[in-house]
């Protein structure tokens, strides 16, 4: 593992032109990490991590590899773009916990999901994953980004949801063919429709 530690602000920077990993016998806690890998290389999780301030993307990828990156209640993502972002073909999620009271275009932890509602959602757990979703019969697939949003209050929210994805996450789909589906159990899916496909 190649990294640079900056004393004082507790930033761990993963650098170099070869992939590296975060491993160990217990989940690893960071204050702030930077993904600064060249040559299209990645930082591969081999253990769950928690980040209390931010995950900063300069170059390269953070591959969840089936493990979670927990941002708690204070962490956030910074600088994700097409060539430097979170991936997770083997599963794993980025998790954030937030209190949402009558939110207006709130983008918790910069996860790329914007929530508006005249109601209080209360404590809300938001999970973002990057594995293609399929129905209960194992048919169909999705783009390489999904969200699980679990509010404490889920009654009469009349919420508006907008979310962003990157072109590299289209998973071979033409943008004009996309539809917006919801599932309470990843088995039964409902087409929710949408008002616009442009952000």
Short mmCIF file of C-alpha atoms in Angstrom, two decimals:
data_model
loop_
_atom_site.label_atom_id
_atom_site.label_comp_id
_atom_site.label_asym_id
_atom_site.label_seq_id
_atom_site.Cartn_x
_atom_site.Cartn_y
_atom_site.Cartn_z
CA UNK A 1 0.00 0.00 0.00
CA UNK A 2 1.40 3.37 -0.98
CA UNK A 3 0.20 6.32 1.02
CA UNK A 4 1.20 9.67 2.42
CA UNK A 5 0.05 10.87 5.82
CA UNK A 6 -0.24 14.60 6.44
CA UNK A 7 0.19 15.28 10.14
CA UNK A 8 -2.30 17.71 11.63
CA UNK A 9 -5.30 17.17 9.41
CA UNK A 10 -5.03 13.36 9.47
CA UNK A 11 -5.23 12.94 5.71
CA UNK A 12 -4.11 9.59 4.33
CA UNK A 13 -3.31 9.86 0.62
CA UNK A 14 -3.16 6.72 -1.51
CA UNK A 15 -0.75 7.38 -4.36
CA UNK A 16 1.22 5.48 -7.01
CA UNK A 17 0.55 3.89 -10.38
CA UNK A 18 -0.40 0.42 -9.12
CA UNK A 19 -3.50 -0.70 -7.24
CA UNK A 20 -3.30 -1.04 -3.47
CA UNK A 21 -5.65 -2.24 -0.76
CA UNK A 22 -7.01 -1.49 2.70
CA UNK A 23 -7.11 -4.65 4.77
CA UNK A 24 -6.90 -5.85 8.34
CA UNK A 25 -8.81 -7.87 10.90
CA UNK A 26 -11.13 -5.02 11.98
CA UNK A 27 -12.88 -2.16 10.18
CA UNK A 28 -10.47 0.74 9.65
CA UNK A 29 -11.34 4.27 10.76
CA UNK A 30 -10.04 7.32 8.91
CA UNK A 31 -10.51 11.02 9.40
CA UNK A 32 -9.85 11.89 5.77
CA UNK A 33 -8.54 9.91 2.80
CA UNK A 34 -7.46 10.94 -0.66
CA UNK A 35 -7.58 8.69 -3.72
CA UNK A 36 -4.71 9.88 -5.91
CA UNK A 37 -3.81 6.82 -8.01
CA UNK A 38 -2.50 7.07 -11.57
CA UNK A 39 -2.59 4.63 -14.50
CA UNK A 40 -6.33 3.88 -13.90
CA UNK A 41 -5.41 2.03 -10.71
CA UNK A 42 -7.58 1.62 -7.62
CA UNK A 43 -7.65 1.41 -3.87
CA UNK A 44 -9.36 -1.91 -3.17
CA UNK A 45 -11.25 -2.44 0.09
CA UNK A 46 -10.59 -5.77 1.78
CA UNK A 47 -12.19 -4.54 4.98
CA UNK A 48 -15.01 -2.10 5.83
CA UNK A 49 -13.89 1.46 6.51
CA UNK A 50 -15.35 4.50 8.23
CA UNK A 51 -14.46 8.08 7.28
CA UNK A 52 -15.44 10.94 9.58
CA UNK A 53 -14.51 13.91 7.35
CA UNK A 54 -14.20 13.17 3.63
CA UNK A 55 -13.11 10.91 0.83
CA UNK A 56 -11.33 13.17 -1.65
CA UNK A 57 -10.92 12.04 -5.27
CA UNK A 58 -7.94 13.39 -7.21
CA UNK A 59 -7.24 10.48 -9.58
CA UNK A 60 -8.05 6.77 -9.74
CA UNK A 61 -10.77 4.71 -8.11
CA UNK A 62 -12.02 3.44 -4.77
CA UNK A 63 -13.32 -0.10 -5.35
CA UNK A 64 -15.69 -1.13 -2.54
CA UNK A 65 -15.13 -4.80 -3.42
CA UNK A 66 -18.11 -5.99 -1.35
CA UNK A 67 -17.29 -3.86 1.72
CA UNK A 68 -18.91 -0.69 3.05
CA UNK A 69 -17.50 2.80 3.38
CA UNK A 70 -19.40 4.39 6.27
CA UNK A 71 -19.41 8.20 6.32
CA UNK A 72 -21.26 8.29 9.64
CA UNK A 73 -23.04 11.61 10.22
CA UNK A 74 -20.20 13.99 9.26
CA UNK A 75 -18.30 12.54 6.29
CA UNK A 76 -18.77 13.38 2.63
CA UNK A 77 -17.48 12.68 -0.88
CA UNK A 78 -15.42 15.31 -2.67
CA UNK A 79 -14.39 15.50 -6.33
CA UNK A 80 -15.95 12.41 -7.93
CA UNK A 81 -15.75 12.50 -11.75
CA UNK A 82 -15.71 10.02 -14.63
CA UNK A 83 -12.02 9.19 -14.16
CA UNK A 84 -11.93 9.25 -10.36
CA UNK A 85 -14.85 7.77 -8.44
CA UNK A 86 -16.27 4.95 -6.36
CA UNK A 87 -16.85 1.60 -8.04
CA UNK A 88 -18.27 -1.61 -6.64
CA UNK A 89 -18.94 -4.41 -9.14
CA UNK A 90 -18.69 -6.96 -6.30
CA UNK A 91 -21.05 -5.03 -4.02
CA UNK A 92 -20.54 -2.82 -1.02
CA UNK A 93 -22.13 0.54 -0.26
CA UNK A 94 -21.32 4.07 0.83
CA UNK A 95 -23.47 4.82 3.89
CA UNK A 96 -24.51 8.12 5.45
CA UNK A 97 -26.84 8.89 8.35
CA UNK A 98 -28.63 12.28 8.38
CA UNK A 99 -31.62 14.03 9.91
CA UNK A 100 -33.82 15.49 7.14
CA UNK A 101 -36.44 18.00 8.24
CA UNK A 102 -38.44 19.49 5.33
CA UNK A 103 -35.40 19.19 3.03
CA UNK A 104 -35.16 21.31 -0.12
CA UNK A 105 -32.77 19.84 -2.66
CA UNK A 106 -30.65 18.33 0.11
CA UNK A 107 -27.69 16.29 -1.20
CA UNK A 108 -26.52 14.48 1.95
CA UNK A 109 -22.77 13.78 2.06
CA UNK A 110 -22.56 14.77 -1.62
CA UNK A 111 -23.78 11.28 -2.54
CA UNK A 112 -25.54 12.60 -5.64
CA UNK A 113 -29.13 12.12 -4.48
CA UNK A 114 -31.19 15.29 -3.97
CA UNK A 115 -34.23 15.07 -1.68
CA UNK A 116 -37.04 17.59 -1.26
CA UNK A 117 -40.15 17.23 0.89
CA UNK A 118 -42.44 19.48 2.90
CA UNK A 119 -42.45 16.81 5.61
CA UNK A 120 -39.85 15.75 8.14
CA UNK A 121 -38.21 12.47 7.17
CA UNK A 122 -36.41 12.34 10.52
CA UNK A 123 -33.28 10.25 10.88
CA UNK A 124 -32.56 8.89 7.41
CA UNK A 125 -30.07 6.26 6.32
CA UNK A 126 -28.83 6.65 2.75
CA UNK A 127 -26.86 3.90 1.04
CA UNK A 128 -25.32 4.19 -2.42
CA UNK A 129 -24.16 1.09 -4.27
CA UNK A 130 -22.56 0.40 -7.66
CA UNK A 131 -23.66 -3.12 -8.49
CA UNK A 132 -26.21 -3.78 -11.25
CA UNK A 133 -29.63 -4.63 -9.80
CA UNK A 134 -31.80 -7.50 -11.06
CA UNK A 135 -35.35 -8.61 -10.31
CA UNK A 136 -36.41 -11.66 -8.26
CA UNK A 137 -36.17 -13.89 -11.32
CA UNK A 138 -32.62 -12.81 -11.98
CA UNK A 139 -33.74 -10.95 -15.10
CA UNK A 140 -32.94 -7.44 -16.24
CA UNK A 141 -30.22 -5.20 -15.00
CA UNK A 142 -29.60 -1.58 -14.16
CA UNK A 143 -27.02 1.15 -14.40
CA UNK A 144 -24.11 0.80 -11.99
CA UNK A 145 -25.57 3.06 -9.31
CA UNK A 146 -28.49 2.62 -6.92
CA UNK A 147 -29.69 4.20 -3.69
CA UNK A 148 -31.40 2.77 -0.60
CA UNK A 149 -33.11 5.57 1.31
CA UNK A 150 -34.63 4.61 4.67
CA UNK A 151 -36.31 7.50 6.54
CA UNK A 152 -37.70 7.17 10.07
CA UNK A 153 -40.92 8.76 8.82
CA UNK A 154 -42.09 7.31 5.52
CA UNK A 155 -45.73 8.47 5.56
CA UNK A 156 -47.20 11.09 3.19
CA UNK A 157 -43.80 12.52 2.33
CA UNK A 158 -44.75 13.60 -1.21
CA UNK A 159 -41.01 13.77 -1.80
CA UNK A 160 -39.17 14.78 -4.94
CA UNK A 161 -36.05 12.77 -5.69
CA UNK A 162 -33.33 13.64 -8.18
CA UNK A 163 -30.11 11.73 -8.57
CA UNK A 164 -26.97 11.95 -10.60
CA UNK A 165 -24.95 9.24 -12.24
CA UNK A 166 -21.81 9.26 -14.35
CA UNK A 167 -21.63 8.18 -17.99
CA UNK A 168 -19.23 5.38 -16.99
CA UNK A 169 -22.02 3.95 -14.82
CA UNK A 170 -24.51 3.54 -17.68
CA UNK A 171 -23.59 -0.16 -17.97
CA UNK A 172 -24.04 -0.13 -21.75
CA UNK A 173 -27.49 1.50 -21.69
CA UNK A 174 -28.57 4.36 -23.89
CA UNK A 175 -29.66 7.20 -21.61
CA UNK A 176 -32.91 7.58 -23.55
CA UNK A 177 -33.92 4.01 -22.62
CA UNK A 178 -33.60 4.44 -18.85
CA UNK A 179 -36.57 4.06 -16.51
CA UNK A 180 -36.87 4.77 -12.78
CA UNK A 181 -37.75 1.77 -10.61
CA UNK A 182 -38.30 1.25 -6.90
CA UNK A 183 -38.26 -1.94 -4.85
CA UNK A 184 -38.83 -2.58 -1.14
CA UNK A 185 -37.09 -5.98 -1.33
CA UNK A 186 -35.09 -6.19 -4.63
CA UNK A 187 -37.64 -8.80 -5.79
CA UNK A 188 -40.73 -6.79 -6.70
CA UNK A 189 -40.08 -3.64 -8.74
CA UNK A 190 -42.38 -0.71 -9.55
CA UNK A 191 -41.80 1.70 -12.42
CA UNK A 192 -42.19 5.13 -10.81
CA UNK A 193 -41.83 7.13 -13.98
CA UNK A 194 -40.03 10.48 -13.90
CA UNK A 195 -40.61 14.08 -14.86
CA UNK A 196 -37.24 14.77 -16.49
CA UNK A 197 -34.13 12.87 -17.48
CA UNK A 198 -31.95 15.98 -17.35
CA UNK A 199 -30.57 17.44 -14.15
#
